[in-house]
Tab-separated table of C-alpha atoms in Angstrom:
chain	number	residue	atom	x	y	z
A	1	MET	CA	4.311	4.359	-12.324
A	2	GLU	CA	2.946	2.294	-9.454
A	3	LYS	CA	6.460	1.252	-8.360
A	4	LYS	CA	7.591	4.875	-8.440
A	5	ARG	CA	4.646	5.893	-6.259
A	6	LYS	CA	5.472	3.162	-3.735
A	7	LYS	CA	9.116	4.283	-3.629
A	8	LEU	CA	7.955	7.866	-3.178
A	9	TRP	CA	5.706	6.879	-0.266
A	10	VAL	CA	8.554	4.920	1.325
A	11	ALA	CA	10.799	7.951	0.965
A	12	TRP	CA	8.215	10.221	2.617
A	13	ILE	CA	7.707	7.730	5.460
A	14	LEU	CA	11.451	7.640	6.111
A	15	VAL	CA	11.845	11.418	5.908
A	16	PHE	CA	8.705	12.300	7.888
A	17	PRO	CA	10.214	11.709	11.393
A	18	VAL	CA	13.109	14.028	10.547
A	19	LEU	CA	10.735	16.673	9.201
A	20	LEU	CA	8.594	16.329	12.309
A	21	VAL	CA	11.557	16.832	14.658
A	22	ARG	CA	12.888	19.675	12.534
A	23	GLY	CA	9.503	21.358	12.438
A	24	PHE	CA	9.076	21.040	16.185
A	25	THR	CA	12.525	22.445	16.947
A	26	THR	CA	12.417	25.237	14.335
A	27	ILE	CA	8.933	26.231	13.238
A	28	TYR	CA	7.285	25.853	16.646
A	29	PRO	CA	9.743	28.191	18.451
A	30	ILE	CA	9.323	30.791	15.691
A	31	ILE	CA	5.535	30.681	15.981
A	32	MET	CA	5.691	30.895	19.782
A	33	THR	CA	8.086	33.851	19.563
A	34	PHE	CA	5.579	35.701	17.369
A	35	ILE	CA	2.783	34.910	19.849
A	36	ASN	CA	4.831	35.834	22.933
A	37	SER	CA	5.745	39.184	21.378
A	38	THR	CA	2.110	40.267	21.712
A	39	TYR	CA	2.001	39.646	25.469
A	40	ASP	CA	3.350	41.426	28.515
A	41	MET	CA	5.438	38.509	29.772
A	42	SER	CA	7.452	40.158	32.510
A	43	LEU	CA	8.253	37.402	34.999
A	44	LEU	CA	8.819	40.039	37.685
A	45	LYS	CA	5.066	40.745	37.618
A	46	GLY	CA	4.121	37.111	38.056
A	47	SER	CA	2.711	34.505	35.691
A	48	ASP	CA	-0.490	36.372	34.752
A	49	PHE	CA	0.511	37.421	31.228
A	50	GLN	CA	-1.658	40.047	29.536
A	51	PHE	CA	-2.256	40.514	25.827
A	52	VAL	CA	-0.863	43.901	24.759
A	53	GLY	CA	-0.998	43.618	20.959
A	54	PHE	CA	1.757	45.601	19.282
A	55	SER	CA	2.768	47.563	22.378
A	56	ASN	CA	6.082	45.731	22.605
A	57	TYR	CA	6.853	46.689	19.014
A	58	VAL	CA	5.977	50.334	19.649
A	59	ARG	CA	8.313	50.307	22.634
A	60	ILE	CA	11.225	49.326	20.363
A	61	PHE	CA	11.240	52.763	18.732
A	62	SER	CA	11.338	54.587	22.083
A	63	ASP	CA	13.980	52.452	23.796
A	64	PRO	CA	17.276	54.425	23.709
A	65	LYS	CA	19.355	51.389	24.720
A	66	LEU	CA	17.911	49.325	21.902
A	67	VAL	CA	18.433	52.154	19.407
A	68	THR	CA	22.108	52.233	20.419
A	69	SER	CA	22.396	48.470	19.981
A	70	ILE	CA	20.729	48.670	16.551
A	71	GLN	CA	23.177	51.368	15.486
A	72	PHE	CA	26.185	49.350	16.585
A	73	THR	CA	24.803	46.155	15.042
A	74	ALA	CA	24.495	47.970	11.702
A	75	ILE	CA	28.035	49.369	12.009
A	76	PHE	CA	29.396	46.022	13.168
A	77	THR	CA	27.775	44.116	10.292
A	78	ILE	CA	28.590	46.571	7.492
A	79	VAL	CA	32.201	47.248	8.502
A	80	SER	CA	32.964	43.623	9.313
A	81	MET	CA	31.474	42.347	6.053
A	82	ALA	CA	33.284	45.020	4.009
A	83	PHE	CA	36.612	43.875	5.450
A	84	HIS	CA	35.642	40.214	5.047
A	85	LEU	CA	34.944	40.728	1.353
A	86	VAL	CA	38.066	42.764	0.574
A	87	LEU	CA	40.631	41.104	2.846
A	88	GLY	CA	39.091	37.658	2.412
A	89	ILE	CA	39.541	37.765	-1.365
A	90	ILE	CA	43.087	39.157	-1.015
A	91	LEU	CA	44.027	36.430	1.479
A	92	ALA	CA	42.501	33.757	-0.760
A	93	LEU	CA	44.527	35.022	-3.726
A	94	MET	CA	47.699	34.912	-1.632
A	95	LEU	CA	46.998	31.351	-0.505
A	96	ASN	CA	46.341	30.395	-4.124
A	97	MET	CA	49.846	31.404	-5.225
A	98	LYS	CA	52.552	28.816	-5.778
A	99	PHE	CA	55.202	28.870	-3.045
A	100	LYS	CA	56.880	26.489	-0.624
A	101	GLY	CA	54.962	25.735	2.542
A	102	LYS	CA	51.619	26.603	0.954
A	103	LYS	CA	49.796	23.624	2.477
A	104	PHE	CA	51.220	24.353	5.921
A	105	LEU	CA	50.175	28.009	5.722
A	106	ARG	CA	46.664	27.042	4.618
A	107	THR	CA	46.415	24.863	7.703
A	108	ILE	CA	47.678	27.284	10.340
A	109	VAL	CA	45.640	30.165	8.946
A	110	LEU	CA	42.516	28.368	10.172
A	111	ILE	CA	43.659	28.315	13.803
A	112	PRO	CA	41.764	31.517	14.776
A	113	TRP	CA	38.567	30.166	13.236
A	114	ALA	CA	38.922	26.869	15.117
A	115	MET	CA	39.098	28.738	18.416
A	116	PRO	CA	35.732	29.204	20.211
A	117	MET	CA	34.591	32.827	20.086
A	118	VAL	CA	34.136	32.977	23.864
A	119	VAL	CA	37.777	31.988	24.302
A	120	ALA	CA	38.859	34.529	21.681
A	121	GLY	CA	36.766	37.223	23.392
A	122	LEU	CA	38.257	36.528	26.810
A	123	ALA	CA	41.764	36.525	25.332
A	124	ALA	CA	41.020	39.809	23.564
A	125	ARG	CA	39.878	41.366	26.848
A	126	TRP	CA	43.357	40.669	28.219
A	127	ALA	CA	45.120	41.650	24.986
A	128	PHE	CA	43.511	45.119	24.911
A	129	ASN	CA	44.182	45.842	28.591
A	130	ASP	CA	46.125	49.061	29.149
A	131	THR	CA	48.510	47.743	31.827
A	132	TYR	CA	49.501	44.236	30.713
A	133	GLY	CA	47.803	43.810	27.332
A	134	LEU	CA	49.615	42.474	24.274
A	135	VAL	CA	48.434	45.312	22.012
A	136	ASN	CA	49.796	48.104	24.200
A	137	ASP	CA	52.965	46.120	24.881
A	138	LEU	CA	53.708	45.981	21.164
A	139	ILE	CA	53.041	49.717	20.772
A	140	ARG	CA	55.234	50.568	23.778
A	141	ARG	CA	58.198	48.963	22.034
A	142	PHE	CA	58.103	51.990	19.741
A	143	ASN	CA	56.643	54.533	22.197
A	144	GLU	CA	57.315	53.606	25.828
A	145	ASN	CA	55.027	56.368	27.147
A	146	PHE	CA	51.966	55.082	25.321
A	147	HIS	CA	48.928	54.479	27.551
A	148	PHE	CA	45.459	53.742	26.275
A	149	ASP	CA	42.682	51.514	27.587
A	150	TRP	CA	40.980	50.319	24.437
A	151	LEU	CA	37.842	48.938	26.065
A	152	VAL	CA	37.012	52.076	28.068
A	153	GLN	CA	36.399	54.472	25.165
A	154	SER	CA	33.303	53.803	23.034
A	155	GLY	CA	34.986	54.246	19.657
A	156	SER	CA	38.050	52.134	20.420
A	157	ALA	CA	35.941	49.451	22.125
A	158	ARG	CA	33.772	49.154	19.032
A	159	GLY	CA	36.844	48.985	16.824
A	160	ALA	CA	38.362	46.297	19.052
A	161	VAL	CA	35.197	44.169	18.875
A	162	ILE	CA	35.115	44.420	15.076
A	163	ALA	CA	38.845	43.626	14.872
A	164	VAL	CA	38.466	40.469	16.985
A	165	ASP	CA	35.468	39.325	14.948
A	166	LEU	CA	37.457	39.892	11.751
A	167	TRP	CA	40.521	38.052	13.112
A	168	LYS	CA	38.323	35.118	14.104
A	169	ASP	CA	36.244	34.524	10.951
A	170	LEU	CA	38.297	36.036	8.107
A	171	PRO	CA	40.452	32.880	7.614
A	172	PHE	CA	37.382	30.689	7.172
A	173	PHE	CA	35.919	33.134	4.640
A	174	ALA	CA	39.228	33.174	2.741
A	175	ILE	CA	39.504	29.371	2.663
A	176	LEU	CA	36.012	29.086	1.180
A	177	VAL	CA	36.881	31.673	-1.477
A	178	LEU	CA	40.099	29.747	-2.104
A	179	ALA	CA	38.020	26.644	-2.832
A	180	ALA	CA	36.198	28.606	-5.549
A	181	LEU	CA	39.517	29.750	-7.025
A	182	GLN	CA	40.582	26.120	-7.440
A	183	PHE	CA	37.851	25.613	-10.070
A	184	ILE	CA	39.194	28.335	-12.380
A	185	SER	CA	41.288	26.737	-15.108
A	186	GLY	CA	44.826	27.996	-15.488
A	187	ASP	CA	44.403	27.861	-19.281
A	188	ILE	CA	42.103	30.880	-19.089
A	189	TYR	CA	44.818	32.944	-17.433
A	190	GLU	CA	47.373	31.765	-19.984
A	191	ALA	CA	45.104	32.820	-22.836
A	192	ALA	CA	44.498	36.188	-21.194
A	193	LYS	CA	48.244	36.665	-20.701
A	194	ILE	CA	48.852	35.968	-24.389
A	195	ASP	CA	46.203	38.563	-25.256
A	196	GLY	CA	48.131	41.111	-23.200
A	197	ALA	CA	45.988	41.163	-20.056
A	198	GLY	CA	47.869	42.110	-16.894
A	199	PRO	CA	47.202	40.806	-13.359
A	200	ILE	CA	44.677	43.542	-12.559
A	201	ARG	CA	42.756	43.048	-15.804
A	202	ALA	CA	42.802	39.276	-15.318
A	203	PHE	CA	41.418	39.666	-11.798
A	204	PHE	CA	38.466	41.840	-12.820
A	205	SER	CA	37.751	40.006	-16.090
A	206	ILE	CA	38.368	36.382	-15.040
A	207	THR	CA	38.822	35.832	-11.309
A	208	LEU	CA	36.128	38.077	-9.873
A	209	PRO	CA	33.298	37.006	-12.235
A	210	ASN	CA	34.077	33.327	-11.569
A	211	ILE	CA	34.085	33.630	-7.779
A	212	MET	CA	31.336	36.248	-7.480
A	213	LYS	CA	28.543	33.712	-6.974
A	214	THR	CA	30.514	32.020	-4.187
A	215	VAL	CA	31.339	35.356	-2.561
A	216	LEU	CA	27.686	36.428	-2.626
A	217	SER	CA	26.584	33.088	-1.203
A	218	LEU	CA	29.118	33.397	1.599
A	219	SER	CA	28.032	36.967	2.259
A	220	ILE	CA	24.521	35.720	3.086
A	221	PHE	CA	25.712	33.363	5.808
A	222	PHE	CA	28.369	35.691	7.183
A	223	THR	CA	25.915	38.615	7.290
A	224	MET	CA	23.406	36.485	9.186
A	225	TRP	CA	26.143	35.420	11.612
A	226	ARG	CA	27.088	39.062	12.180
A	227	LEU	CA	23.469	40.053	12.854
A	228	THR	CA	23.029	37.244	15.375
A	229	SER	CA	26.504	37.596	16.885
A	230	PHE	CA	26.449	37.413	20.654
A	231	ASP	CA	29.454	35.626	22.112
A	232	VAL	CA	32.193	38.106	21.180
A	233	VAL	CA	30.460	40.946	23.041
A	234	TYR	CA	29.445	38.695	25.926
A	235	ALA	CA	33.032	37.566	26.529
A	236	MET	CA	34.925	40.709	25.582
A	237	THR	CA	33.039	43.827	26.716
A	238	SER	CA	29.670	42.722	28.178
A	239	GLY	CA	28.153	45.444	26.018
A	240	GLY	CA	30.240	48.240	27.547
A	241	PRO	CA	31.339	50.860	27.999
A	242	GLY	CA	27.734	51.759	28.746
A	243	ASP	CA	25.753	50.200	25.904
A	244	SER	CA	28.115	51.258	23.108
A	245	THR	CA	29.113	47.707	22.072
A	246	THR	CA	25.775	46.029	22.740
A	247	LEU	CA	24.579	44.053	19.739
A	248	VAL	CA	20.891	43.334	19.156
A	249	ALA	CA	21.309	39.621	19.944
A	250	TYR	CA	23.038	40.513	23.210
A	251	ARG	CA	20.245	42.978	23.986
A	252	ILE	CA	17.680	40.216	23.474
A	253	MET	CA	19.572	38.080	25.987
A	254	GLN	CA	19.599	40.934	28.506
A	255	GLU	CA	15.860	41.523	28.175
A	256	ALA	CA	15.012	37.818	28.380
A	257	PHE	CA	17.376	36.526	31.054
A	258	THR	CA	18.446	39.627	33.005
A	259	ASN	CA	15.321	41.802	32.928
A	260	LEU	CA	13.057	38.710	32.640
A	261	ASN	CA	10.881	40.491	30.092
A	262	LEU	CA	10.169	37.670	27.656
A	263	GLY	CA	7.468	39.508	25.690
A	264	TYR	CA	9.662	42.483	24.819
A	265	ALA	CA	12.627	40.205	24.065
A	266	SER	CA	10.399	38.207	21.702
A	267	ALA	CA	9.330	41.393	19.898
A	268	ILE	CA	12.968	42.374	19.320
A	269	ALA	CA	13.732	38.848	18.108
A	270	VAL	CA	10.825	38.969	15.649
A	271	CYS	CA	12.055	42.281	14.210
A	272	LEU	CA	15.564	40.862	13.861
A	273	PHE	CA	14.125	37.778	12.141
A	274	LEU	CA	12.221	39.938	9.634
A	275	VAL	CA	15.309	42.038	8.876
A	276	MET	CA	17.333	38.886	8.268
A	277	ALA	CA	14.596	37.488	6.003
A	278	VAL	CA	14.543	40.658	3.883
A	279	LEU	CA	18.340	40.804	3.588
A	280	SER	CA	18.532	37.121	2.669
A	281	THR	CA	15.899	37.579	-0.048
A	282	LEU	CA	17.753	40.540	-1.559
A	283	GLN	CA	21.068	38.677	-1.523
A	284	LEU	CA	19.497	35.573	-3.095
A	285	LYS	CA	18.109	37.729	-5.904
A	286	ALA	CA	21.587	39.173	-6.438
A	287	ILE	CA	23.019	35.639	-6.687
A	288	GLN	CA	20.425	34.643	-9.305
A	289	LYS	CA	21.851	37.257	-11.669
A	290	PHE	CA	25.049	35.214	-11.883
A	291	ASP	CA	23.317	31.969	-12.869
């Protein structure tokens, strides 16, 4: 027992510096964000910050620009995740089939994910241009009179942002689902085939239950990434037209570094943090049902 205690103390001594650094770089900023959210920290008014309590939080509900960004963030997250789940599983099933060049296809499918989002966003800005964009050029091959500027209309701009986000991260989602498919024994499918189960029945009775825990786990991380997404909007639309494609994370950046209102930006960040905490808890509870 005494040797075990000594080993335990040695382990804590070795781990403590890492915990200290991690706590300073994670917990301390979170605490300071909560504190700053209760102050009027507008740098345009000087450095004399005043305590305002929950005034910054009350302002959130009366800020039309923020309401618009919340609406689009919800649409962006729900639609993007719905397509990630459906298309990601379909793509994973396709990559799991036996055919020549399978390894090569699995490699090149990750190219969009390996590309930095800022680069993808800038490329998408050019691709969706009405005059010389790739998207309109492809459409004009079938209808030479087609003219449409995708990033000028609110609806099409939102659709374009979601499409680029999906193109960028869907391959990574599919590869992770593919990894889960590799653990399903082929004997199970053979037995199901002997029992008369078709491909659809085998998918819902064998494949989906076996990968569901992985899919739910991935949905937590990908949902959090959608809620904190910033770079695609920054590079592609800058939140326009108007504020129609402004995400909450991008709005926080605008308030903090453009409007120099750190207190209000902190309040928005705290609300986003609480939403993410609630969603993560609910998704973790859903995962526990598959244990």
